[in-house]
Structures are given as structure tokens and as C-alpha cells.
Amino acid sequence: MQPSAQPTTQLLNYLVLLQNIQTLEQYQTFCYNLYLLATYYANKPHALKSAGNRNYTYDSVGNTVNRNGDTITYNPLNKPATLTNHLNNKTVTFTYGAGGQRYMKQTSDGKYTFYLGK
């Protein structure tokens, strides 16, 4: 299995290969080669630093705060409070009840989603 030089092309090649896996050995080779595309923080072995040309950063408790340019903020319970898309600057805000359950999502273009009974 010889992946191309471009990470995005590599990922697409691997997705095609994944569809054709028939043995455990092929699956293990696939997983190992996919692992080689990603980098991790030395002090946080499970925290993805990059995958192809996408980069990730984390706060002191391990929450993803930057996902390839998109920002994420968290409430005091470490639940996502806002997500901001860096390409169009649109924001999604989440609101939680006293028990920590999400009950509302609001987008910057004025759309609301309510989560009742969850």
C-alpha cells in the first residue's frame, strides 16, 4: 500500500482501501498507516495534534478549544458552550439546565433547537 504525498489524498486513498479490506492483516496494516498520518502531543498521548493538514489544540483539562481554526468554548461543567466556524464566523451556542443537560441550541442566524425530555 503506497499512499500519495498529499495528506488529503492519502485519507481518500485509505477510505477506498477500507472498503476493500477482507482480512485481519489488511485491517491492521490499514490502521497502522492511518496512524502514521496523525501526530499527537508528547504529554497527551491521546490528544490529536494534527491529522493531515488539520490542527487541534486543547485547554488544561483536555477540552478541544481549536479544531482546525474553529473555536470551542466550554461552560464550568466542561460542556461545549459555543462553537465558532472560522470560515464564515457563524456561531452555535448551547444552553444547559441546572442538572447539566442541554436544553437549547441557538445559531448566529437566529435558529433555535430545544431539547425537551432528554
PDB file of C-alpha atoms in Angstrom:
ATOM      1  CA  MET A   1       0.000   0.000   0.000  1.00  0.00           C
ATOM      2  CA  GLN A   2       1.767   3.149  -1.211  1.00  0.00           C
ATOM      3  CA  PRO A   3      -0.020   6.371  -0.149  1.00  0.00           C
ATOM      4  CA  SER A   4       0.427   9.553  -2.158  1.00  0.00           C
ATOM      5  CA  ALA A   5       2.295  12.627  -0.929  1.00  0.00           C
ATOM      6  CA  GLN A   6      -0.751  14.788  -0.126  1.00  0.00           C
ATOM      7  CA  PRO A   7      -2.409  14.052   3.262  1.00  0.00           C
ATOM      8  CA  THR A   8      -5.936  14.685   1.941  1.00  0.00           C
ATOM      9  CA  THR A   9      -5.318  12.350  -0.976  1.00  0.00           C
ATOM     10  CA  GLN A  10      -3.877   9.821   1.465  1.00  0.00           C
ATOM     11  CA  LEU A  11      -7.040   9.893   3.550  1.00  0.00           C
ATOM     12  CA  LEU A  12      -9.207   9.407   0.485  1.00  0.00           C
ATOM     13  CA  ASN A  13      -6.988   6.527  -0.639  1.00  0.00           C
ATOM     14  CA  TYR A  14      -7.354   4.929   2.786  1.00  0.00           C
ATOM     15  CA  LEU A  15     -11.136   5.261   2.711  1.00  0.00           C
ATOM     16  CA  VAL A  16     -11.195   3.387  -0.599  1.00  0.00           C
ATOM     17  CA  LEU A  17      -8.877   0.743   0.847  1.00  0.00           C
ATOM     18  CA  LEU A  18     -11.069   0.412   3.947  1.00  0.00           C
ATOM     19  CA  GLN A  19     -13.984  -0.631   1.744  1.00  0.00           C
ATOM     20  CA  ASN A  20     -11.897  -3.456   0.275  1.00  0.00           C
ATOM     21  CA  ILE A  21     -10.465  -4.948   3.491  1.00  0.00           C
ATOM     22  CA  GLN A  22     -11.048  -8.683   3.686  1.00  0.00           C
ATOM     23  CA  THR A  23      -8.548  -9.974   6.258  1.00  0.00           C
ATOM     24  CA  LEU A  24      -7.385  -9.048   9.741  1.00  0.00           C
ATOM     25  CA  GLU A  25      -3.867  -8.427   8.407  1.00  0.00           C
ATOM     26  CA  GLN A  26      -5.184  -5.944   5.835  1.00  0.00           C
ATOM     27  CA  TYR A  27      -7.140  -4.171   8.578  1.00  0.00           C
ATOM     28  CA  GLN A  28      -4.079  -3.976  10.853  1.00  0.00           C
ATOM     29  CA  THR A  29      -1.961  -2.548   8.017  1.00  0.00           C
ATOM     30  CA  PHE A  30      -4.692  -0.031   7.241  1.00  0.00           C
ATOM     31  CA  CYS A  31      -4.881   1.140  10.879  1.00  0.00           C
ATOM     32  CA  TYR A  32      -1.106   1.435  11.197  1.00  0.00           C
ATOM     33  CA  ASN A  33      -0.784   3.518   8.021  1.00  0.00           C
ATOM     34  CA  LEU A  34      -3.666   5.757   9.084  1.00  0.00           C
ATOM     35  CA  TYR A  35      -1.984   6.234  12.467  1.00  0.00           C
ATOM     36  CA  LEU A  36       1.157   7.447  10.678  1.00  0.00           C
ATOM     37  CA  LEU A  37      -0.826  10.343   9.144  1.00  0.00           C
ATOM     38  CA  ALA A  38      -1.609  11.828  12.557  1.00  0.00           C
ATOM     39  CA  THR A  39       0.589  13.490  15.170  1.00  0.00           C
ATOM     40  CA  TYR A  40      -0.052  13.643  18.914  1.00  0.00           C
ATOM     41  CA  TYR A  41       1.117  15.815  21.804  1.00  0.00           C
ATOM     42  CA  ALA A  42       4.016  14.217  23.691  1.00  0.00           C
ATOM     43  CA  ASN A  43       2.488  14.918  27.117  1.00  0.00           C
ATOM     44  CA  LYS A  44      -1.053  13.958  25.988  1.00  0.00           C
ATOM     45  CA  PRO A  45      -0.732  10.699  24.023  1.00  0.00           C
ATOM     46  CA  HIS A  46      -4.452  10.508  23.182  1.00  0.00           C
ATOM     47  CA  ALA A  47      -4.815  14.164  22.160  1.00  0.00           C
ATOM     48  CA  LEU A  48      -4.661  14.539  18.416  1.00  0.00           C
ATOM     49  CA  LYS A  49      -2.361  17.393  17.382  1.00  0.00           C
ATOM     50  CA  SER A  50      -2.844  17.096  13.643  1.00  0.00           C
ATOM     51  CA  ALA A  51      -4.358  14.820  11.049  1.00  0.00           C
ATOM     52  CA  GLY A  52      -3.260  15.638   7.543  1.00  0.00           C
ATOM     53  CA  ASN A  53      -3.446  19.425   7.302  1.00  0.00           C
ATOM     54  CA  ARG A  54      -5.936  19.797  10.201  1.00  0.00           C
ATOM     55  CA  ASN A  55      -4.673  21.015  13.594  1.00  0.00           C
ATOM     56  CA  TYR A  56      -6.139  20.714  17.102  1.00  0.00           C
ATOM     57  CA  THR A  57      -5.408  22.410  20.457  1.00  0.00           C
ATOM     58  CA  TYR A  58      -6.717  21.715  23.960  1.00  0.00           C
ATOM     59  CA  ASP A  59      -7.265  23.546  27.232  1.00  0.00           C
ATOM     60  CA  SER A  60      -5.723  22.493  30.559  1.00  0.00           C
ATOM     61  CA  VAL A  61      -8.432  19.902  31.256  1.00  0.00           C
ATOM     62  CA  GLY A  62      -8.323  18.312  27.806  1.00  0.00           C
ATOM     63  CA  ASN A  63     -11.227  20.019  26.031  1.00  0.00           C
ATOM     64  CA  THR A  64     -10.661  20.713  22.341  1.00  0.00           C
ATOM     65  CA  VAL A  65     -10.569  24.529  22.046  1.00  0.00           C
ATOM     66  CA  ASN A  66      -9.407  24.850  18.458  1.00  0.00           C
ATOM     67  CA  ARG A  67     -10.371  22.402  15.753  1.00  0.00           C
ATOM     68  CA  ASN A  68      -8.621  23.390  12.549  1.00  0.00           C
ATOM     69  CA  GLY A  69      -9.406  27.078  13.095  1.00  0.00           C
ATOM     70  CA  ASP A  70     -12.889  26.597  14.549  1.00  0.00           C
ATOM     71  CA  THR A  71     -13.052  27.658  18.209  1.00  0.00           C
ATOM     72  CA  ILE A  72     -14.931  25.954  21.012  1.00  0.00           C
ATOM     73  CA  THR A  73     -15.600  27.412  24.465  1.00  0.00           C
ATOM     74  CA  TYR A  74     -16.852  25.466  27.475  1.00  0.00           C
ATOM     75  CA  ASN A  75     -19.058  26.163  30.476  1.00  0.00           C
ATOM     76  CA  PRO A  76     -17.923  25.464  34.083  1.00  0.00           C
ATOM     77  CA  LEU A  77     -19.122  21.852  33.706  1.00  0.00           C
ATOM     78  CA  ASN A  78     -16.786  21.380  30.680  1.00  0.00           C
ATOM     79  CA  LYS A  79     -19.699  21.124  28.271  1.00  0.00           C
ATOM     80  CA  PRO A  80     -19.489  22.957  24.923  1.00  0.00           C
ATOM     81  CA  ALA A  81     -20.912  26.489  25.269  1.00  0.00           C
ATOM     82  CA  THR A  82     -20.083  27.981  21.864  1.00  0.00           C
ATOM     83  CA  LEU A  83     -18.672  26.744  18.588  1.00  0.00           C
ATOM     84  CA  THR A  84     -17.479  29.315  16.052  1.00  0.00           C
ATOM     85  CA  ASN A  85     -16.745  28.443  12.432  1.00  0.00           C
ATOM     86  CA  HIS A  86     -13.590  30.256  11.300  1.00  0.00           C
ATOM     87  CA  LEU A  87     -14.626  30.294   7.633  1.00  0.00           C
ATOM     88  CA  ASN A  88     -17.940  32.129   7.984  1.00  0.00           C
ATOM     89  CA  ASN A  89     -17.738  33.366  11.615  1.00  0.00           C
ATOM     90  CA  LYS A  90     -21.108  31.717  12.395  1.00  0.00           C
ATOM     91  CA  THR A  91     -21.625  30.652  15.983  1.00  0.00           C
ATOM     92  CA  VAL A  92     -23.663  27.949  17.698  1.00  0.00           C
ATOM     93  CA  THR A  93     -24.447  28.473  21.389  1.00  0.00           C
ATOM     94  CA  PHE A  94     -25.610  25.727  23.750  1.00  0.00           C
ATOM     95  CA  THR A  95     -27.595  26.320  26.942  1.00  0.00           C
ATOM     96  CA  TYR A  96     -27.781  23.783  29.771  1.00  0.00           C
ATOM     97  CA  GLY A  97     -30.130  23.222  32.687  1.00  0.00           C
ATOM     98  CA  ALA A  98     -29.220  23.011  36.372  1.00  0.00           C
ATOM     99  CA  GLY A  99     -28.575  19.277  36.051  1.00  0.00           C
ATOM    100  CA  GLY A 100     -26.136  19.801  33.179  1.00  0.00           C
ATOM    101  CA  GLN A 101     -28.471  18.595  30.423  1.00  0.00           C
ATOM    102  CA  ARG A 102     -28.532  20.574  27.200  1.00  0.00           C
ATOM    103  CA  TYR A 103     -31.895  22.132  26.553  1.00  0.00           C
ATOM    104  CA  MET A 104     -31.268  24.679  23.790  1.00  0.00           C
ATOM    105  CA  LYS A 105     -29.089  25.315  20.758  1.00  0.00           C
ATOM    106  CA  GLN A 106     -29.054  28.759  19.156  1.00  0.00           C
ATOM    107  CA  THR A 107     -27.308  29.612  15.891  1.00  0.00           C
ATOM    108  CA  SER A 108     -25.984  33.053  14.981  1.00  0.00           C
ATOM    109  CA  ASP A 109     -28.535  33.232  12.162  1.00  0.00           C
ATOM    110  CA  GLY A 110     -31.406  33.083  14.685  1.00  0.00           C
ATOM    111  CA  LYS A 111     -32.411  29.418  14.588  1.00  0.00           C
ATOM    112  CA  TYR A 112     -33.278  27.614  17.816  1.00  0.00           C
ATOM    113  CA  THR A 113     -33.430  23.927  18.675  1.00  0.00           C
ATOM    114  CA  PHE A 114     -34.932  22.849  22.000  1.00  0.00           C
ATOM    115  CA  TYR A 115     -34.101  19.510  23.593  1.00  0.00           C
ATOM    116  CA  LEU A 116     -37.040  18.583  25.808  1.00  0.00           C
ATOM    117  CA  GLY A 117     -37.298  15.461  27.881  1.00  0.00           C
ATOM    118  CA  LYS A 118     -33.740  14.300  27.272  1.00  0.00           C
TER     119      LYS A 118
END
